Amino acid sequence: MNKSDLIDGMAEDAGITKAAAKKALESFLGNVEGSLKKGNRVSLVGFGSWSVSKRAAREGRNPQTGKTINIAAKNVVKFKAGADLSNSVN
């Protein structure tokens, strides 16, 4: 499923226009992104939660040359599925 499929499904399930569904989805995604940028956790009970984790700087290897390279530290987004979501796919 891609973004346009999700918008179509939301519009059909909620009985709203595709434009309204697109606006709602974009608002949801924007709010999740904004919260994560601030370092906050986003949790939807039963579905899952998103959080930001810091990945430390480390050394790696260039697979072509075998030379050691430095990989910079960065923030990564993590998602942990909730119990209801996990149970629904099993």
Coordinates of N, CA, C and O in Angstrom, one line a residue, residues 5-73:
D5 N -3.0 4.9 -2.2 CA -3.9 3.8 -1.8 C -4.5 4.1 -0.4 O -5.7 3.8 -0.1
L6 N -3.7 4.6 0.5 CA -4.1 4.9 1.9 C -5.1 6.0 1.9 O -6.2 5.9 2.5
I7 N -4.9 7.0 1.1 CA -5.9 8.1 1.0 C -7.2 7.6 0.4 O -8.3 8.0 0.9
D8 N -7.1 6.8 -0.6 CA -8.4 6.2 -1.2 C -9.1 5.4 -0.1 O -10.4 5.5 0.0
G9 N -8.4 4.6 0.6 CA -9.1 3.8 1.7 C -9.7 4.6 2.8 O -10.8 4.4 3.3
M10 N -8.9 5.7 3.2 CA -9.4 6.6 4.2 C -10.7 7.3 3.8 O -11.7 7.4 4.5
A11 N -10.7 7.7 2.5 CA -11.9 8.5 2.0 C -13.1 7.6 1.9 O -14.2 7.9 2.3
E12 N -12.9 6.3 1.5 CA -14.0 5.4 1.4 C -14.5 5.0 2.7 O -15.7 5.0 3.0
D13 N -13.6 4.7 3.7 CA -14.1 4.2 5.0 C -14.8 5.3 5.8 O -15.7 5.1 6.5
A14 N -14.3 6.5 5.7 CA -14.8 7.7 6.4 C -16.0 8.4 5.7 O -16.6 9.2 6.3
G15 N -16.2 8.0 4.4 CA -17.2 8.7 3.7 C -16.9 10.2 3.4 O -17.8 11.0 3.4
I16 N -15.7 10.5 3.2 CA -15.3 11.9 2.9 C -14.6 11.9 1.5 O -14.3 10.8 0.9
T17 N -14.3 13.1 1.0 CA -13.7 13.2 -0.3 C -12.2 12.8 -0.2 O -11.6 12.8 0.9
K18 N -11.6 12.5 -1.3 CA -10.2 12.2 -1.3 C -9.3 13.4 -0.9 O -8.3 13.2 -0.2
A19 N -9.8 14.6 -1.3 CA -9.1 15.8 -0.9 C -9.0 16.0 0.6 O -8.0 16.3 1.2
A20 N -10.2 15.7 1.3 CA -10.2 15.8 2.7 C -9.4 14.7 3.4 O -8.7 15.0 4.4
A21 N -9.4 13.5 2.8 CA -8.6 12.4 3.4 C -7.1 12.8 3.2 O -6.3 12.5 4.1
K22 N -6.7 13.3 2.1 CA -5.3 13.7 1.9 C -4.9 14.8 2.9 O -3.8 14.7 3.4
K23 N -5.8 15.7 3.1 CA -5.5 16.8 4.0 C -5.3 16.2 5.4 O -4.4 16.6 6.2
A24 N -6.2 15.3 5.8 CA -6.1 14.7 7.1 C -4.8 13.9 7.3 O -4.2 14.0 8.4
L25 N -4.5 13.1 6.3 CA -3.3 12.3 6.4 C -2.0 13.2 6.4 O -1.1 12.9 7.2
E26 N -2.0 14.2 5.6 CA -0.8 15.1 5.6 C -0.7 15.9 7.0 O 0.4 16.1 7.5
S27 N -1.8 16.2 7.6 CA -1.8 16.8 8.9 C -1.3 15.8 9.9 O -0.4 16.2 10.8
F28 N -1.7 14.6 9.9 CA -1.2 13.6 10.8 C 0.3 13.4 10.7 O 1.0 13.4 11.7
L29 N 0.7 13.2 9.4 CA 2.2 13.0 9.2 C 3.0 14.2 9.7 O 4.1 14.1 10.2
G30 N 2.5 15.4 9.4 CA 3.2 16.7 9.8 C 3.3 16.8 11.3 O 4.3 17.2 11.8
N31 N 2.2 16.4 12.0 CA 2.2 16.5 13.5 C 3.2 15.5 14.1 O 3.9 15.7 15.0
V32 N 3.2 14.3 13.5 CA 4.1 13.2 14.0 C 5.6 13.7 13.7 O 6.4 13.6 14.6
E33 N 5.8 14.2 12.5 CA 7.2 14.7 12.2 C 7.6 15.8 13.1 O 8.7 15.9 13.7
G34 N 6.7 16.8 13.4 CA 7.0 17.9 14.2 C 7.3 17.5 15.7 O 8.2 18.0 16.3
S35 N 6.6 16.6 16.2 CA 6.8 16.1 17.5 C 8.1 15.3 17.6 O 8.9 15.5 18.6
L36 N 8.4 14.5 16.6 CA 9.7 13.8 16.6 C 10.9 14.7 16.5 O 11.9 14.5 17.1
K37 N 10.7 15.8 15.7 CA 11.8 16.8 15.6 C 12.1 17.4 16.9 O 13.3 17.8 17.2
K38 N 11.1 17.6 17.8 CA 11.3 18.2 19.1 C 11.9 17.2 20.1 O 12.2 17.5 21.2
G39 N 12.0 15.9 19.7 CA 12.5 14.9 20.5 C 11.5 14.2 21.3 O 11.8 13.4 22.2
N40 N 10.2 14.5 21.0 CA 9.1 13.8 21.8 C 8.8 12.5 21.2 O 9.1 12.2 20.0
R41 N 8.1 11.7 22.0 CA 7.6 10.3 21.5 C 6.2 10.5 21.1 O 5.4 11.2 21.7
V42 N 5.8 9.7 20.1 CA 4.4 9.7 19.6 C 3.9 8.3 19.8 O 4.5 7.4 19.3
S43 N 2.8 8.2 20.5 CA 2.2 6.9 20.9 C 0.8 6.8 20.5 O 0.0 7.7 20.9
L44 N 0.4 5.8 19.8 CA -1.0 5.5 19.5 C -1.3 4.1 20.1 O -0.8 3.1 19.6
V45 N -2.0 4.1 21.2 CA -2.3 2.9 22.0 C -2.9 1.8 21.1 O -3.8 2.1 20.3
G46 N -2.3 0.7 21.1 CA -2.7 -0.5 20.3 C -2.1 -0.5 18.9 O -2.0 -1.6 18.3
F47 N -1.7 0.6 18.4 CA -1.1 0.6 17.1 C 0.5 0.6 17.2 O 1.1 -0.3 16.6
G48 N 1.0 1.5 17.9 CA 2.5 1.5 18.1 C 3.0 2.9 18.5 O 2.2 3.8 18.7
S49 N 4.3 3.0 18.6 CA 4.9 4.3 19.0 C 6.1 4.6 18.2 O 6.9 3.7 17.9
W50 N 6.3 5.9 17.9 CA 7.5 6.3 17.3 C 8.4 7.1 18.3 O 7.8 7.8 19.1
S51 N 9.7 6.9 18.2 CA 10.6 7.7 19.1 C 11.9 8.0 18.3 O 12.1 7.4 17.2
V52 N 12.6 8.9 18.8 CA 13.9 9.3 18.2 C 15.0 8.8 19.1 O 15.0 8.9 20.3
S53 N 16.0 8.1 18.5 CA 17.1 7.6 19.2 C 18.4 8.2 18.6 O 18.5 8.4 17.4
K54 N 19.4 8.4 19.4 CA 20.7 8.9 18.9 C 21.6 7.7 18.6 O 21.8 6.8 19.4
R55 N 22.2 7.8 17.4 CA 23.1 6.8 17.0 C 24.5 7.4 17.1 O 24.8 8.5 16.5
A56 N 25.4 6.8 17.8 CA 26.7 7.4 18.0 C 27.6 7.3 16.7 O 27.3 6.5 15.8
A57 N 28.6 8.2 16.7 CA 29.6 8.1 15.6 C 30.3 6.8 15.7 O 30.5 6.3 16.8
R58 N 30.7 6.3 14.5 CA 31.4 5.0 14.5 C 32.3 4.9 13.3 O 32.2 5.8 12.4
E59 N 33.1 3.9 13.3 CA 34.0 3.7 12.2 C 33.4 2.6 11.3 O 32.8 1.6 11.8
G60 N 33.5 2.7 10.0 CA 33.0 1.7 9.1 C 34.1 1.4 8.0 O 35.2 2.0 8.1
R61 N 33.8 0.6 7.1 CA 34.7 0.3 6.0 C 34.0 0.5 4.7 O 32.9 0.1 4.5
N62 N 34.8 1.0 3.8 CA 34.4 1.2 2.4 C 34.5 -0.2 1.8 O 35.6 -0.8 1.7
P63 N 33.4 -0.8 1.3 CA 33.4 -2.2 0.9 C 34.2 -2.4 -0.4 O 34.7 -3.5 -0.7
Q64 N 34.4 -1.3 -1.2 CA 35.2 -1.4 -2.4 C 36.7 -1.4 -2.2 O 37.4 -2.1 -2.8
T65 N 37.1 -0.5 -1.3 CA 38.5 -0.3 -1.0 C 39.0 -1.0 0.3 O 40.2 -1.2 0.4
G66 N 38.1 -1.2 1.2 CA 38.5 -1.7 2.5 C 39.0 -0.7 3.4 O 39.4 -1.0 4.6
K67 N 39.1 0.6 3.0 CA 39.6 1.7 3.9 C 38.6 2.0 5.0 O 37.4 1.9 4.8
T68 N 39.1 2.4 6.1 CA 38.3 2.8 7.2 C 37.8 4.2 7.0 O 38.5 5.1 6.5
I69 N 36.5 4.3 7.3 CA 35.8 5.7 7.1 C 35.1 6.0 8.4 O 34.8 5.1 9.2
N70 N 35.0 7.3 8.7 CA 34.2 7.7 9.9 C 32.8 8.0 9.5 O 32.5 8.7 8.5
I71 N 31.9 7.4 10.2 CA 30.4 7.6 10.0 C 29.9 8.5 11.1 O 30.1 8.2 12.3
A72 N 29.3 9.7 10.7 CA 28.9 10.7 11.7 C 27.8 10.2 12.6 O 27.0 9.3 12.2
A73 N 27.6 10.8 13.7 CA 26.5 10.5 14.6 C 25.3 11.1 14.0 O 25.3 12.1 13.3

